[in-house]
Amino acid sequence: QVHLEESGGGLVQPGGSLVLACTASGFSRRSFDDYSLAWFRQVPGKEREGVICVRWSGSPIYTESAKGRFTFSSDNAKNTLFLQMNKLNPEDTGMYYCAAERGDAGLSCAVEEYRHWGQGTQVTVSS
Protein backbone atom coordinates (compact mmCIF):
# COMPACT_ATOMS: atom_id res chain seq x y z
CA GLN A 1 0.00 0.00 0.00
CA VAL A 2 1.53 3.25 -1.17
CA HIS A 3 1.51 5.92 1.50
CA LEU A 4 2.24 9.59 0.88
CA GLU A 5 2.70 12.15 3.62
CA GLU A 6 3.07 15.87 3.03
CA SER A 7 4.72 18.38 5.33
CA GLY A 8 5.95 21.94 5.30
CA GLY A 9 2.72 23.87 5.03
CA GLY A 10 1.99 26.90 7.15
CA LEU A 11 1.31 30.60 7.21
CA VAL A 12 3.43 32.85 5.02
CA GLN A 13 3.22 36.50 4.08
CA PRO A 14 2.55 37.57 0.50
CA GLY A 15 5.76 37.50 -1.49
CA GLY A 16 7.23 34.84 0.77
CA SER A 17 8.38 31.30 0.13
CA LEU A 18 7.67 27.81 1.39
CA VAL A 19 9.06 24.38 0.69
CA LEU A 20 6.67 21.46 0.85
CA ALA A 21 7.88 17.90 1.17
CA CYS A 22 6.18 14.60 0.48
CA THR A 23 7.63 11.34 1.73
CA ALA A 24 6.52 8.15 0.06
CA SER A 25 6.53 4.62 1.40
CA GLY A 26 4.98 1.22 0.82
CA PHE A 27 6.11 0.62 -2.71
CA SER A 28 6.55 -3.11 -2.13
CA ARG A 29 8.79 -4.52 -4.83
CA ARG A 30 8.58 -1.42 -6.94
CA SER A 31 10.73 1.57 -6.33
CA PHE A 32 10.12 5.27 -6.17
CA ASP A 33 11.62 5.56 -9.66
CA ASP A 34 8.75 3.53 -11.12
CA TYR A 35 6.21 6.22 -10.27
CA SER A 36 5.08 9.43 -11.85
CA LEU A 37 4.79 12.15 -9.20
CA ALA A 38 2.83 15.33 -8.88
CA TRP A 39 1.71 18.22 -6.72
CA PHE A 40 -1.90 19.39 -6.70
CA ARG A 41 -3.75 21.95 -4.71
CA GLN A 42 -7.30 22.71 -3.77
CA VAL A 43 -8.41 26.18 -2.86
CA PRO A 44 -11.69 26.76 -1.03
CA GLY A 45 -14.69 26.43 -3.29
CA LYS A 46 -12.75 25.06 -6.23
CA GLU A 47 -11.82 21.68 -7.60
CA ARG A 48 -8.44 20.16 -7.03
CA GLU A 49 -6.01 21.33 -9.70
CA GLY A 50 -2.57 20.30 -10.83
CA VAL A 51 0.42 22.41 -9.92
CA ILE A 52 3.35 20.38 -11.23
CA CYS A 53 3.23 16.91 -12.73
CA VAL A 54 6.40 15.00 -13.45
CA ARG A 55 6.04 12.16 -15.87
CA TRP A 56 7.86 8.89 -15.46
CA SER A 57 10.19 9.98 -18.24
CA GLY A 58 11.23 12.87 -16.00
CA SER A 59 9.61 15.63 -18.03
CA PRO A 60 7.86 18.10 -15.72
CA ILE A 61 4.63 19.80 -16.66
CA TYR A 62 4.18 23.16 -14.97
CA THR A 63 0.67 24.49 -14.94
CA GLU A 64 0.02 28.19 -15.32
CA SER A 65 -0.24 28.65 -11.58
CA ALA A 66 3.28 27.32 -11.10
CA LYS A 67 5.25 28.71 -13.99
CA GLY A 68 8.06 30.99 -12.93
CA ARG A 69 7.34 30.62 -9.23
CA PHE A 70 7.25 26.96 -8.22
CA THR A 71 9.89 24.30 -8.69
CA PHE A 72 9.71 20.53 -8.36
CA SER A 73 12.57 18.44 -7.09
CA SER A 74 13.05 15.02 -5.57
CA ASP A 75 15.47 12.98 -3.53
CA ASN A 76 14.97 9.47 -4.83
CA ALA A 77 17.28 7.99 -2.22
CA LYS A 78 14.88 9.24 0.44
CA ASN A 79 11.67 8.68 -1.54
CA THR A 80 10.85 12.33 -1.09
CA LEU A 81 9.58 14.98 -3.46
CA PHE A 82 9.61 18.70 -2.87
CA LEU A 83 7.73 21.76 -4.02
CA GLN A 84 9.62 25.02 -3.73
CA MET A 85 7.13 27.87 -3.83
CA ASN A 86 8.28 31.45 -4.27
CA LYS A 87 6.49 34.76 -4.66
CA LEU A 88 3.42 33.42 -2.95
CA ASN A 89 0.22 35.40 -3.08
CA PRO A 90 -3.13 35.02 -1.30
CA GLU A 91 -4.56 33.16 -4.30
CA ASP A 92 -2.11 30.36 -3.54
CA THR A 93 -3.87 29.65 -0.27
CA GLY A 94 -5.22 26.13 -0.13
CA MET A 95 -4.54 22.51 0.66
CA TYR A 96 -1.58 21.06 -1.20
CA TYR A 97 -1.41 17.37 -2.05
CA CYS A 98 1.21 15.11 -3.50
CA ALA A 99 0.16 12.30 -5.78
CA ALA A 100 1.76 9.25 -7.34
CA GLU A 101 0.89 6.76 -10.02
CA ARG A 102 2.85 3.75 -11.19
CA GLY A 103 4.26 4.16 -14.67
CA ASP A 104 3.73 7.06 -17.00
CA ALA A 105 1.08 9.46 -15.82
CA GLY A 106 0.65 13.19 -15.76
CA LEU A 107 0.26 13.93 -19.45
CA SER A 108 -2.75 16.07 -18.65
CA CYS A 109 -1.75 16.80 -15.07
CA ALA A 110 -5.26 15.75 -14.09
CA VAL A 111 -6.60 14.36 -10.84
CA GLU A 112 -7.96 11.20 -12.45
CA GLU A 113 -4.51 10.14 -13.59
CA TYR A 114 -3.37 9.38 -10.03
CA ARG A 115 -4.52 6.73 -7.60
CA HIS A 116 -2.29 7.50 -4.66
CA TRP A 117 -2.70 10.67 -2.64
CA GLY A 118 -1.44 12.18 0.56
CA GLN A 119 -3.69 13.80 3.16
CA GLY A 120 -2.54 17.28 2.23
CA THR A 121 -0.81 20.16 3.94
CA GLN A 122 -2.38 23.59 4.38
CA VAL A 123 -0.74 26.65 2.90
CA THR A 124 -2.06 30.04 3.93
CA VAL A 125 -0.76 33.22 2.37
CA SER A 126 -1.82 36.24 4.34
CA SER A 127 -0.45 39.38 5.90
PDB file of C-alpha atoms in Angstrom:
ATOM      1  CA  GLN A   1       0.000   0.000   0.000  1.00  0.00           C
ATOM      2  CA  VAL A   2       1.530   3.249  -1.167  1.00  0.00           C
ATOM      3  CA  HIS A   3       1.508   5.925   1.500  1.00  0.00           C
ATOM      4  CA  LEU A   4       2.240   9.590   0.881  1.00  0.00           C
ATOM      5  CA  GLU A   5       2.703  12.150   3.616  1.00  0.00           C
ATOM      6  CA  GLU A   6       3.069  15.870   3.028  1.00  0.00           C
ATOM      7  CA  SER A   7       4.724  18.375   5.325  1.00  0.00           C
ATOM      8  CA  GLY A   8       5.947  21.943   5.304  1.00  0.00           C
ATOM      9  CA  GLY A   9       2.721  23.871   5.027  1.00  0.00           C
ATOM     10  CA  GLY A  10       1.987  26.899   7.148  1.00  0.00           C
ATOM     11  CA  LEU A  11       1.310  30.603   7.214  1.00  0.00           C
ATOM     12  CA  VAL A  12       3.427  32.851   5.025  1.00  0.00           C
ATOM     13  CA  GLN A  13       3.223  36.501   4.076  1.00  0.00           C
ATOM     14  CA  PRO A  14       2.551  37.567   0.497  1.00  0.00           C
ATOM     15  CA  GLY A  15       5.760  37.498  -1.486  1.00  0.00           C
ATOM     16  CA  GLY A  16       7.225  34.841   0.773  1.00  0.00           C
ATOM     17  CA  SER A  17       8.382  31.300   0.128  1.00  0.00           C
ATOM     18  CA  LEU A  18       7.667  27.811   1.389  1.00  0.00           C
ATOM     19  CA  VAL A  19       9.057  24.379   0.686  1.00  0.00           C
ATOM     20  CA  LEU A  20       6.670  21.459   0.851  1.00  0.00           C
ATOM     21  CA  ALA A  21       7.878  17.901   1.172  1.00  0.00           C
ATOM     22  CA  CYS A  22       6.182  14.601   0.480  1.00  0.00           C
ATOM     23  CA  THR A  23       7.633  11.343   1.730  1.00  0.00           C
ATOM     24  CA  ALA A  24       6.524   8.148   0.059  1.00  0.00           C
ATOM     25  CA  SER A  25       6.526   4.618   1.401  1.00  0.00           C
ATOM     26  CA  GLY A  26       4.983   1.217   0.825  1.00  0.00           C
ATOM     27  CA  PHE A  27       6.106   0.620  -2.715  1.00  0.00           C
ATOM     28  CA  SER A  28       6.550  -3.111  -2.133  1.00  0.00           C
ATOM     29  CA  ARG A  29       8.793  -4.521  -4.831  1.00  0.00           C
ATOM     30  CA  ARG A  30       8.579  -1.415  -6.942  1.00  0.00           C
ATOM     31  CA  SER A  31      10.727   1.570  -6.331  1.00  0.00           C
ATOM     32  CA  PHE A  32      10.118   5.266  -6.169  1.00  0.00           C
ATOM     33  CA  ASP A  33      11.623   5.558  -9.656  1.00  0.00           C
ATOM     34  CA  ASP A  34       8.747   3.530 -11.118  1.00  0.00           C
ATOM     35  CA  TYR A  35       6.214   6.217 -10.267  1.00  0.00           C
ATOM     36  CA  SER A  36       5.077   9.435 -11.845  1.00  0.00           C
ATOM     37  CA  LEU A  37       4.793  12.148  -9.201  1.00  0.00           C
ATOM     38  CA  ALA A  38       2.826  15.329  -8.881  1.00  0.00           C
ATOM     39  CA  TRP A  39       1.713  18.217  -6.724  1.00  0.00           C
ATOM     40  CA  PHE A  40      -1.899  19.386  -6.700  1.00  0.00           C
ATOM     41  CA  ARG A  41      -3.748  21.953  -4.715  1.00  0.00           C
ATOM     42  CA  GLN A  42      -7.303  22.714  -3.765  1.00  0.00           C
ATOM     43  CA  VAL A  43      -8.406  26.183  -2.864  1.00  0.00           C
ATOM     44  CA  PRO A  44     -11.685  26.759  -1.028  1.00  0.00           C
ATOM     45  CA  GLY A  45     -14.690  26.434  -3.289  1.00  0.00           C
ATOM     46  CA  LYS A  46     -12.753  25.057  -6.234  1.00  0.00           C
ATOM     47  CA  GLU A  47     -11.821  21.682  -7.605  1.00  0.00           C
ATOM     48  CA  ARG A  48      -8.437  20.162  -7.028  1.00  0.00           C
ATOM     49  CA  GLU A  49      -6.005  21.326  -9.700  1.00  0.00           C
ATOM     50  CA  GLY A  50      -2.571  20.302 -10.830  1.00  0.00           C
ATOM     51  CA  VAL A  51       0.423  22.411  -9.915  1.00  0.00           C
ATOM     52  CA  ILE A  52       3.345  20.384 -11.232  1.00  0.00           C
ATOM     53  CA  CYS A  53       3.232  16.913 -12.731  1.00  0.00           C
ATOM     54  CA  VAL A  54       6.400  14.997 -13.446  1.00  0.00           C
ATOM     55  CA  ARG A  55       6.039  12.158 -15.868  1.00  0.00           C
ATOM     56  CA  TRP A  56       7.857   8.892 -15.463  1.00  0.00           C
ATOM     57  CA  SER A  57      10.193   9.985 -18.242  1.00  0.00           C
ATOM     58  CA  GLY A  58      11.226  12.865 -15.995  1.00  0.00           C
ATOM     59  CA  SER A  59       9.607  15.627 -18.025  1.00  0.00           C
ATOM     60  CA  PRO A  60       7.861  18.096 -15.721  1.00  0.00           C
ATOM     61  CA  ILE A  61       4.627  19.803 -16.656  1.00  0.00           C
ATOM     62  CA  TYR A  62       4.184  23.159 -14.972  1.00  0.00           C
ATOM     63  CA  THR A  63       0.673  24.485 -14.937  1.00  0.00           C
ATOM     64  CA  GLU A  64       0.023  28.187 -15.322  1.00  0.00           C
ATOM     65  CA  SER A  65      -0.244  28.647 -11.577  1.00  0.00           C
ATOM     66  CA  ALA A  66       3.278  27.318 -11.096  1.00  0.00           C
ATOM     67  CA  LYS A  67       5.250  28.710 -13.988  1.00  0.00           C
ATOM     68  CA  GLY A  68       8.059  30.989 -12.927  1.00  0.00           C
ATOM     69  CA  ARG A  69       7.340  30.618  -9.227  1.00  0.00           C
ATOM     70  CA  PHE A  70       7.252  26.958  -8.223  1.00  0.00           C
ATOM     71  CA  THR A  71       9.891  24.301  -8.693  1.00  0.00           C
ATOM     72  CA  PHE A  72       9.708  20.531  -8.357  1.00  0.00           C
ATOM     73  CA  SER A  73      12.570  18.440  -7.088  1.00  0.00           C
ATOM     74  CA  SER A  74      13.054  15.017  -5.574  1.00  0.00           C
ATOM     75  CA  ASP A  75      15.470  12.980  -3.531  1.00  0.00           C
ATOM     76  CA  ASN A  76      14.975   9.466  -4.833  1.00  0.00           C
ATOM     77  CA  ALA A  77      17.284   7.989  -2.221  1.00  0.00           C
ATOM     78  CA  LYS A  78      14.879   9.241   0.442  1.00  0.00           C
ATOM     79  CA  ASN A  79      11.673   8.676  -1.536  1.00  0.00           C
ATOM     80  CA  THR A  80      10.849  12.332  -1.091  1.00  0.00           C
ATOM     81  CA  LEU A  81       9.576  14.980  -3.464  1.00  0.00           C
ATOM     82  CA  PHE A  82       9.606  18.695  -2.867  1.00  0.00           C
ATOM     83  CA  LEU A  83       7.733  21.755  -4.016  1.00  0.00           C
ATOM     84  CA  GLN A  84       9.623  25.017  -3.725  1.00  0.00           C
ATOM     85  CA  MET A  85       7.132  27.868  -3.833  1.00  0.00           C
ATOM     86  CA  ASN A  86       8.282  31.449  -4.275  1.00  0.00           C
ATOM     87  CA  LYS A  87       6.487  34.764  -4.661  1.00  0.00           C
ATOM     88  CA  LEU A  88       3.425  33.421  -2.949  1.00  0.00           C
ATOM     89  CA  ASN A  89       0.219  35.400  -3.083  1.00  0.00           C
ATOM     90  CA  PRO A  90      -3.135  35.015  -1.298  1.00  0.00           C
ATOM     91  CA  GLU A  91      -4.559  33.159  -4.303  1.00  0.00           C
ATOM     92  CA  ASP A  92      -2.107  30.360  -3.540  1.00  0.00           C
ATOM     93  CA  THR A  93      -3.868  29.650  -0.267  1.00  0.00           C
ATOM     94  CA  GLY A  94      -5.218  26.130  -0.132  1.00  0.00           C
ATOM     95  CA  MET A  95      -4.536  22.509   0.662  1.00  0.00           C
ATOM     96  CA  TYR A  96      -1.582  21.060  -1.197  1.00  0.00           C
ATOM     97  CA  TYR A  97      -1.408  17.372  -2.048  1.00  0.00           C
ATOM     98  CA  CYS A  98       1.208  15.108  -3.499  1.00  0.00           C
ATOM     99  CA  ALA A  99       0.161  12.300  -5.781  1.00  0.00           C
ATOM    100  CA  ALA A 100       1.756   9.252  -7.337  1.00  0.00           C
ATOM    101  CA  GLU A 101       0.891   6.759 -10.020  1.00  0.00           C
ATOM    102  CA  ARG A 102       2.848   3.749 -11.193  1.00  0.00           C
ATOM    103  CA  GLY A 103       4.264   4.157 -14.667  1.00  0.00           C
ATOM    104  CA  ASP A 104       3.732   7.057 -17.004  1.00  0.00           C
ATOM    105  CA  ALA A 105       1.085   9.462 -15.815  1.00  0.00           C
ATOM    106  CA  GLY A 106       0.645  13.192 -15.758  1.00  0.00           C
ATOM    107  CA  LEU A 107       0.257  13.928 -19.446  1.00  0.00           C
ATOM    108  CA  SER A 108      -2.747  16.074 -18.649  1.00  0.00           C
ATOM    109  CA  CYS A 109      -1.753  16.803 -15.069  1.00  0.00           C
ATOM    110  CA  ALA A 110      -5.257  15.747 -14.094  1.00  0.00           C
ATOM    111  CA  VAL A 111      -6.602  14.355 -10.836  1.00  0.00           C
ATOM    112  CA  GLU A 112      -7.964  11.198 -12.452  1.00  0.00           C
ATOM    113  CA  GLU A 113      -4.511  10.136 -13.586  1.00  0.00           C
ATOM    114  CA  TYR A 114      -3.373   9.380 -10.035  1.00  0.00           C
ATOM    115  CA  ARG A 115      -4.520   6.726  -7.597  1.00  0.00           C
ATOM    116  CA  HIS A 116      -2.287   7.498  -4.656  1.00  0.00           C
ATOM    117  CA  TRP A 117      -2.700  10.667  -2.638  1.00  0.00           C
ATOM    118  CA  GLY A 118      -1.443  12.183   0.562  1.00  0.00           C
ATOM    119  CA  GLN A 119      -3.689  13.800   3.158  1.00  0.00           C
ATOM    120  CA  GLY A 120      -2.543  17.277   2.227  1.00  0.00           C
ATOM    121  CA  THR A 121      -0.808  20.158   3.944  1.00  0.00           C
ATOM    122  CA  GLN A 122      -2.384  23.587   4.376  1.00  0.00           C
ATOM    123  CA  VAL A 123      -0.738  26.654   2.899  1.00  0.00           C
ATOM    124  CA  THR A 124      -2.058  30.044   3.931  1.00  0.00           C
ATOM    125  CA  VAL A 125      -0.758  33.219   2.369  1.00  0.00           C
ATOM    126  CA  SER A 126      -1.818  36.236   4.340  1.00  0.00           C
ATOM    127  CA  SER A 127      -0.451  39.376   5.901  1.00  0.00           C
TER     128      SER A 127
END
